[in-house]
Amino acid sequence: MATFDVIVAGLGAMGSAAAHQLAARGQRVLGLEQYTEAHDRGSSHGGSRIIRMTLYKERGYVRLLHRAFELWRQLERQSGESLLTITGGLAMGRPDHSVIAGGLRSAEEFGIAHEQLDPDEIRRRFPPFAPTPDMVGVYEPGAGFLHPEAAVRASLGQAARHGADLRFNEPVLRWEALPSGDRVRVVTPAGVYEAARLVLTPGAWALGAAARLELPFAIARVVMFWFDPVGGTTPFLPDRFPIHVCIPHGGERFYGFPAHDGPRGGAKVAFSLVMSPCTPETIDRRVGDAEIEQMRAHLAQCLPTLAGPCIAAKTCLYTNTPDLNFVIGTHPAAPQCVVAAGFSGHGFKFASVVGEILADLAMSGETRHDIALFAPTRFSTGAGRGVVPYV
Ligand SMILES: Cc1cc2nc3c(=O)[nH]c(=O)nc-3n(C[C@H](O)[C@H](O)[C@H](O)COP(=O)(O)OP(=O)(O)OC[C@H]3O[C@@H](n4cnc5c(N)ncnc54)[C@H](O)[C@@H]3O)c2cc1C
């Protein structure tokens, strides 16, 4: 039987980063992924993920983000790939909306560089936006977006370079902690493996039988839309158009990205809180006309020239926790297993530092990062399958 120091189950955003960090520290790593590299059935596809700090009201998240930025830049140097594009970030809405008021508060409290913009200044700097007179903007110059598929591939590349054995199209069927207390056994259709530690990073499969996590996750379907701007993509290019969050009057909050995929690629937008309960097995991957029209109506209000033809739409999966904070720590029932899941629609930006934390926990049982907010034991109730707790 093949034995390893650490087995990483699930090689998406978090698992690829963990495999990289562990292998770079000299661990003998086996990585198991049920699908292909950087596939589009989980939570880490679609070309772009926002990275910004003013979203957060807890200092712990902001501290982690400082380290995440460093590690993303380090991964760029190691891989020679461009993974992080800084565009600045604009949140636009009424000043009393929690996203605007909370963004300002966190910027002031945590010393995050920012500016307040009035509607004229928003229009002058970023002509595609159409703020109403009672809206304001909070602009964060250090914000931008990550390229998720390239980032996952870069982490996997580094893991392999440091000797990790990465196997794709090989699902974990089950795992168990061995009675000796210091090893785990993992079973796949291709074999049985043992290791001192298991890192479990299953994404939206966290409620599946293979993960064995009885935690109150709620899996949800969300949609990403790509619209072709009327009049061309030039005003939407990354050197002049920021990542953004818009809160239209009486509408749904949505966020979006510059047009970074060339003249035919459009610009991507998505609702923050429009989602429907599902599982990875039951998700409807088709996107209906009504969903597209709902988004177009929101664009017509806030970004009128982006309300052109919808050229693509894709579904994706959120794994929400009841408090929307992550789950990172030792498995409640098995000290040999470390878990990272429940990233609640805002985890990608942290993946680089989550990889570091998982490597710390797997190798020594502790980490210098403050992860108290993410304790797997904080939930008193059992699994809440199919519930979207906050919508
Ligand atoms: C549409 C959308 C937009 C988002 N926007 C942002 C954003 O702007 N900024 C941000 O920070 N975050 C964002 N997020 C959230 C972020 O993308 C996720 O939190 C993050 O990608 C989750 O990473 P993960 O490793 O947990 O899951 P994944 O990357 O999905 O990885 C889990 C992996 O485990 C594998 N797996 C599962 N079970 C098994 C098994 N039994 N055996 C082997 N392999 C298995 C899966 O195939 C998958 O590859 C967004 C998410 C979505 C869906």
Short mmCIF file of N, CA and C and ligand atoms in Angstrom, two decimals, residues 8-16 32-36 38-39 41-45 48-52 55-56 65 144-146 148 152 167 170-174 188 200-206 209-211 220 222-224 255 257 268 270-271 314-319 326 340-351, ligand 1:
data_model
loop_
_atom_site.label_atom_id
_atom_site.label_comp_id
_atom_site.label_asym_id
_atom_site.label_seq_id
_atom_site.Cartn_x
_atom_site.Cartn_y
_atom_site.Cartn_z
N VAL A 8 -4.16 15.12 0.31
CA VAL A 8 -5.07 16.26 0.14
C VAL A 8 -6.22 15.78 -0.73
N ALA A 9 -7.44 15.83 -0.20
CA ALA A 9 -8.62 15.35 -0.94
C ALA A 9 -9.40 16.55 -1.48
N GLY A 10 -9.40 16.73 -2.80
CA GLY A 10 -10.05 17.89 -3.44
C GLY A 10 -9.00 18.91 -3.82
N LEU A 11 -8.74 19.06 -5.13
CA LEU A 11 -7.65 19.95 -5.58
C LEU A 11 -8.21 21.18 -6.28
N GLY A 12 -9.16 21.85 -5.64
CA GLY A 12 -9.65 23.13 -6.17
C GLY A 12 -8.81 24.26 -5.60
N ALA A 13 -9.48 25.37 -5.27
CA ALA A 13 -8.74 26.55 -4.79
C ALA A 13 -7.93 26.23 -3.54
N MET A 14 -8.58 25.66 -2.53
CA MET A 14 -7.93 25.47 -1.23
C MET A 14 -6.99 24.26 -1.26
N GLY A 15 -7.43 23.18 -1.88
CA GLY A 15 -6.61 21.97 -1.91
C GLY A 15 -5.33 22.15 -2.73
N SER A 16 -5.42 22.87 -3.84
CA SER A 16 -4.21 23.07 -4.66
C SER A 16 -3.20 23.91 -3.88
N LEU A 32 -5.62 14.14 -4.44
CA LEU A 32 -6.66 13.39 -5.16
C LEU A 32 -7.77 14.34 -5.57
N GLU A 33 -8.13 14.29 -6.85
CA GLU A 33 -9.19 15.16 -7.37
C GLU A 33 -10.14 14.31 -8.21
N GLN A 34 -11.44 14.50 -7.97
CA GLN A 34 -12.42 13.66 -8.68
C GLN A 34 -12.57 14.03 -10.16
N TYR A 35 -12.26 15.29 -10.50
CA TYR A 35 -12.36 15.72 -11.91
C TYR A 35 -10.98 16.11 -12.44
N THR A 36 -10.98 16.97 -13.47
CA THR A 36 -9.70 17.36 -14.08
C THR A 36 -9.16 18.62 -13.38
N ALA A 38 -8.45 22.31 -12.55
CA ALA A 38 -9.15 23.58 -12.75
C ALA A 38 -10.45 23.41 -13.55
N HIS A 39 -11.25 22.43 -13.17
CA HIS A 39 -12.50 22.12 -13.89
C HIS A 39 -13.59 23.16 -13.58
N ARG A 41 -16.93 22.48 -12.56
CA ARG A 41 -18.14 21.94 -11.90
C ARG A 41 -18.24 22.32 -10.43
N GLY A 42 -17.21 23.01 -9.91
CA GLY A 42 -17.21 23.36 -8.49
C GLY A 42 -17.43 24.85 -8.28
N SER A 43 -16.46 25.49 -7.60
CA SER A 43 -16.63 26.89 -7.20
C SER A 43 -15.51 27.79 -7.68
N SER A 44 -14.59 27.29 -8.50
CA SER A 44 -13.38 28.07 -8.80
C SER A 44 -13.16 28.28 -10.29
N HIS A 45 -14.24 28.48 -11.04
CA HIS A 45 -14.12 28.72 -12.48
C HIS A 45 -14.83 30.04 -12.85
N SER A 48 -12.56 35.00 -13.18
CA SER A 48 -12.20 36.13 -12.31
C SER A 48 -12.83 35.97 -10.93
N ARG A 49 -12.10 36.44 -9.92
CA ARG A 49 -12.59 36.50 -8.54
C ARG A 49 -12.10 37.80 -7.92
N ILE A 50 -13.00 38.51 -7.26
CA ILE A 50 -12.64 39.79 -6.64
C ILE A 50 -11.72 39.57 -5.46
N ILE A 51 -10.73 40.47 -5.32
CA ILE A 51 -9.96 40.53 -4.07
C ILE A 51 -10.01 41.98 -3.59
N ARG A 52 -10.56 42.17 -2.41
CA ARG A 52 -10.66 43.51 -1.82
C ARG A 52 -10.76 43.35 -0.31
N LEU A 55 -14.63 44.76 2.28
CA LEU A 55 -15.79 43.91 2.49
C LEU A 55 -15.91 43.50 3.96
N TYR A 56 -14.79 43.54 4.70
CA TYR A 56 -14.71 42.82 5.97
C TYR A 56 -14.82 43.72 7.19
N LEU A 65 -5.82 38.77 4.69
CA LEU A 65 -5.72 39.27 3.31
C LEU A 65 -4.35 39.88 3.03
N GLY A 144 -8.78 44.44 -6.75
CA GLY A 144 -8.61 43.94 -8.12
C GLY A 144 -9.23 42.57 -8.25
N PHE A 145 -8.68 41.79 -9.17
CA PHE A 145 -9.24 40.45 -9.34
C PHE A 145 -8.15 39.41 -9.60
N LEU A 146 -8.47 38.19 -9.18
CA LEU A 146 -7.59 37.03 -9.42
C LEU A 146 -8.12 36.24 -10.60
N PRO A 148 -8.87 32.70 -11.43
CA PRO A 148 -8.94 31.49 -10.61
C PRO A 148 -8.38 30.23 -11.26
N VAL A 152 -5.23 28.17 -9.72
CA VAL A 152 -5.27 26.75 -9.31
C VAL A 152 -4.18 25.97 -10.06
N ARG A 167 -3.23 13.22 -8.57
CA ARG A 167 -4.02 12.29 -9.40
C ARG A 167 -5.40 12.88 -9.66
N GLU A 170 -9.80 10.84 -9.99
CA GLU A 170 -9.72 9.79 -8.97
C GLU A 170 -10.42 10.28 -7.69
N PRO A 171 -11.72 10.02 -7.56
CA PRO A 171 -12.46 10.50 -6.39
C PRO A 171 -12.14 9.74 -5.12
N VAL A 172 -12.14 10.44 -4.01
CA VAL A 172 -12.09 9.77 -2.71
C VAL A 172 -13.47 9.18 -2.46
N LEU A 173 -13.53 7.86 -2.24
CA LEU A 173 -14.82 7.22 -1.97
C LEU A 173 -15.14 7.25 -0.48
N ARG A 174 -14.09 7.02 0.35
CA ARG A 174 -14.26 7.11 1.80
C ARG A 174 -12.90 7.23 2.47
N THR A 188 -10.01 5.01 -2.91
CA THR A 188 -10.51 5.52 -4.21
C THR A 188 -10.78 4.32 -5.11
N LEU A 200 -8.81 17.82 4.06
CA LEU A 200 -10.08 17.64 3.36
C LEU A 200 -10.55 19.00 2.83
N THR A 201 -10.55 19.17 1.53
CA THR A 201 -10.95 20.45 0.91
C THR A 201 -11.97 20.16 -0.19
N PRO A 202 -13.20 19.76 0.19
CA PRO A 202 -14.14 19.22 -0.80
C PRO A 202 -15.04 20.24 -1.48
N GLY A 203 -14.92 21.54 -1.14
CA GLY A 203 -15.79 22.54 -1.75
C GLY A 203 -17.25 22.18 -1.54
N ALA A 204 -18.04 22.25 -2.62
CA ALA A 204 -19.49 22.05 -2.53
C ALA A 204 -19.87 20.59 -2.29
N TRP A 205 -18.88 19.70 -2.27
CA TRP A 205 -19.15 18.29 -1.95
C TRP A 205 -19.00 18.04 -0.45
N ALA A 206 -18.99 19.11 0.34
CA ALA A 206 -18.74 18.99 1.79
C ALA A 206 -19.84 18.22 2.52
N ALA A 209 -21.08 11.95 1.15
CA ALA A 209 -20.71 10.85 2.04
C ALA A 209 -19.20 10.76 2.19
N ALA A 210 -18.43 11.08 1.12
CA ALA A 210 -16.98 10.90 1.19
C ALA A 210 -16.34 11.86 2.19
N ALA A 211 -16.93 13.05 2.35
CA ALA A 211 -16.30 14.05 3.23
C ALA A 211 -16.52 13.73 4.71
N ALA A 220 -25.56 26.21 -2.72
CA ALA A 220 -26.46 27.04 -3.53
C ALA A 220 -25.91 27.26 -4.93
N VAL A 222 -25.47 29.67 -8.09
CA VAL A 222 -25.42 31.08 -8.48
C VAL A 222 -25.02 31.15 -9.95
N VAL A 223 -25.30 32.31 -10.57
CA VAL A 223 -25.06 32.45 -12.02
C VAL A 223 -24.09 33.61 -12.29
N MET A 224 -23.16 33.39 -13.21
CA MET A 224 -22.28 34.45 -13.71
C MET A 224 -22.71 34.78 -15.14
N TYR A 255 -22.21 42.51 -8.53
CA TYR A 255 -20.80 42.89 -8.62
C TYR A 255 -20.30 42.54 -10.02
N PHE A 257 -16.74 42.93 -13.12
CA PHE A 257 -15.31 42.95 -13.44
C PHE A 257 -15.09 43.75 -14.73
N LYS A 268 -17.93 40.53 -17.09
CA LYS A 268 -18.70 39.59 -16.24
C LYS A 268 -19.37 40.33 -15.08
N ALA A 270 -22.47 39.49 -11.72
CA ALA A 270 -23.23 38.45 -11.01
C ALA A 270 -23.92 39.07 -9.81
N PHE A 271 -25.05 38.50 -9.41
CA PHE A 271 -25.72 38.95 -8.19
C PHE A 271 -24.99 38.38 -6.98
N LYS A 314 -23.02 31.17 -16.94
CA LYS A 314 -22.58 29.88 -16.38
C LYS A 314 -22.97 29.81 -14.92
N THR A 315 -23.27 28.61 -14.45
CA THR A 315 -23.59 28.44 -13.04
C THR A 315 -22.33 28.08 -12.25
N CYS A 316 -22.44 28.26 -10.94
CA CYS A 316 -21.33 27.99 -10.03
C CYS A 316 -21.94 27.63 -8.67
N LEU A 317 -21.17 27.08 -7.77
CA LEU A 317 -21.70 26.62 -6.48
C LEU A 317 -21.11 27.38 -5.30
N TYR A 318 -21.97 27.85 -4.42
CA TYR A 318 -21.55 28.39 -3.13
C TYR A 318 -21.71 27.30 -2.07
N THR A 319 -20.84 27.31 -1.07
CA THR A 319 -21.03 26.46 0.12
C THR A 319 -21.11 27.39 1.31
N PHE A 326 -15.83 31.08 7.33
CA PHE A 326 -15.30 29.82 6.82
C PHE A 326 -15.24 28.75 7.92
N ALA A 340 -11.05 22.30 5.46
CA ALA A 340 -11.28 23.69 5.03
C ALA A 340 -12.45 23.67 4.06
N ALA A 341 -13.55 24.28 4.45
CA ALA A 341 -14.77 24.27 3.61
C ALA A 341 -15.67 25.43 4.02
N GLY A 342 -16.85 25.52 3.40
CA GLY A 342 -17.82 26.55 3.78
C GLY A 342 -17.33 27.96 3.48
N PHE A 343 -16.76 28.17 2.31
CA PHE A 343 -16.18 29.49 2.02
C PHE A 343 -17.21 30.54 1.61
N SER A 344 -18.48 30.17 1.62
CA SER A 344 -19.61 31.12 1.63
C SER A 344 -19.52 32.24 0.59
N GLY A 345 -19.01 31.89 -0.59
CA GLY A 345 -19.03 32.85 -1.69
C GLY A 345 -18.00 33.95 -1.61
N HIS A 346 -17.06 33.88 -0.65
CA HIS A 346 -16.02 34.94 -0.60
C HIS A 346 -14.64 34.39 -0.29
N GLY A 347 -14.41 33.11 -0.61
CA GLY A 347 -13.17 32.47 -0.16
C GLY A 347 -11.98 32.54 -1.10
N PHE A 348 -12.22 32.78 -2.39
CA PHE A 348 -11.10 32.58 -3.31
C PHE A 348 -9.90 33.47 -2.98
N LYS A 349 -10.19 34.72 -2.67
CA LYS A 349 -9.11 35.69 -2.41
C LYS A 349 -8.17 35.21 -1.29
N PHE A 350 -8.69 34.33 -0.41
CA PHE A 350 -7.91 33.84 0.73
C PHE A 350 -7.17 32.54 0.42
N ALA A 351 -7.39 31.95 -0.75
CA ALA A 351 -6.91 30.58 -0.97
C ALA A 351 -5.41 30.44 -0.71
C1 LIG B 1 -19.90 32.54 -9.02
C2 LIG B 1 -18.96 32.65 -7.87
C3 LIG B 1 -18.33 33.86 -7.66
C4 LIG B 1 -17.44 34.02 -6.61
N1 LIG B 1 -16.80 35.21 -6.47
C5 LIG B 1 -15.83 35.35 -5.54
C6 LIG B 1 -15.06 36.52 -5.50
O1 LIG B 1 -15.27 37.44 -6.31
N2 LIG B 1 -14.08 36.60 -4.58
C7 LIG B 1 -13.81 35.59 -3.71
O2 LIG B 1 -12.92 35.73 -2.88
N3 LIG B 1 -14.54 34.44 -3.74
C8 LIG B 1 -15.52 34.30 -4.63
N4 LIG B 1 -16.24 33.15 -4.72
C9 LIG B 1 -16.00 32.07 -3.75
C10 LIG B 1 -14.78 31.24 -4.09
O3 LIG B 1 -14.67 31.06 -5.48
C11 LIG B 1 -14.89 29.93 -3.33
O4 LIG B 1 -15.02 30.23 -1.95
C12 LIG B 1 -13.68 29.05 -3.55
O5 LIG B 1 -13.42 28.88 -4.91
C13 LIG B 1 -13.91 27.70 -2.88
O6 LIG B 1 -12.76 26.89 -3.05
P1 LIG B 1 -12.81 25.36 -2.61
O7 LIG B 1 -11.42 24.84 -2.74
O8 LIG B 1 -13.50 25.23 -1.29
O9 LIG B 1 -13.79 24.66 -3.67
P2 LIG B 1 -13.40 24.13 -5.15
O10 LIG B 1 -12.42 25.03 -5.79
O11 LIG B 1 -14.67 23.84 -5.84
O12 LIG B 1 -12.61 22.79 -4.85
C14 LIG B 1 -13.18 21.64 -4.26
C15 LIG B 1 -12.60 20.47 -5.04
O13 LIG B 1 -12.81 19.26 -4.34
C16 LIG B 1 -13.07 18.26 -5.31
N5 LIG B 1 -13.71 17.14 -4.62
C17 LIG B 1 -14.88 17.17 -3.92
N6 LIG B 1 -15.17 15.95 -3.42
C18 LIG B 1 -14.13 15.13 -3.81
C19 LIG B 1 -13.87 13.73 -3.62
N7 LIG B 1 -14.69 12.93 -2.92
N8 LIG B 1 -12.73 13.25 -4.16
C20 LIG B 1 -11.87 14.03 -4.85
N9 LIG B 1 -12.10 15.34 -5.10
C21 LIG B 1 -13.22 15.88 -4.58
C22 LIG B 1 -13.96 18.97 -6.31
O14 LIG B 1 -14.04 18.30 -7.55
C23 LIG B 1 -13.26 20.33 -6.40
O15 LIG B 1 -12.29 20.32 -7.42
C24 LIG B 1 -17.18 32.94 -5.74
C25 LIG B 1 -17.80 31.72 -5.95
C26 LIG B 1 -18.68 31.57 -7.01
C27 LIG B 1 -19.35 30.24 -7.21
#
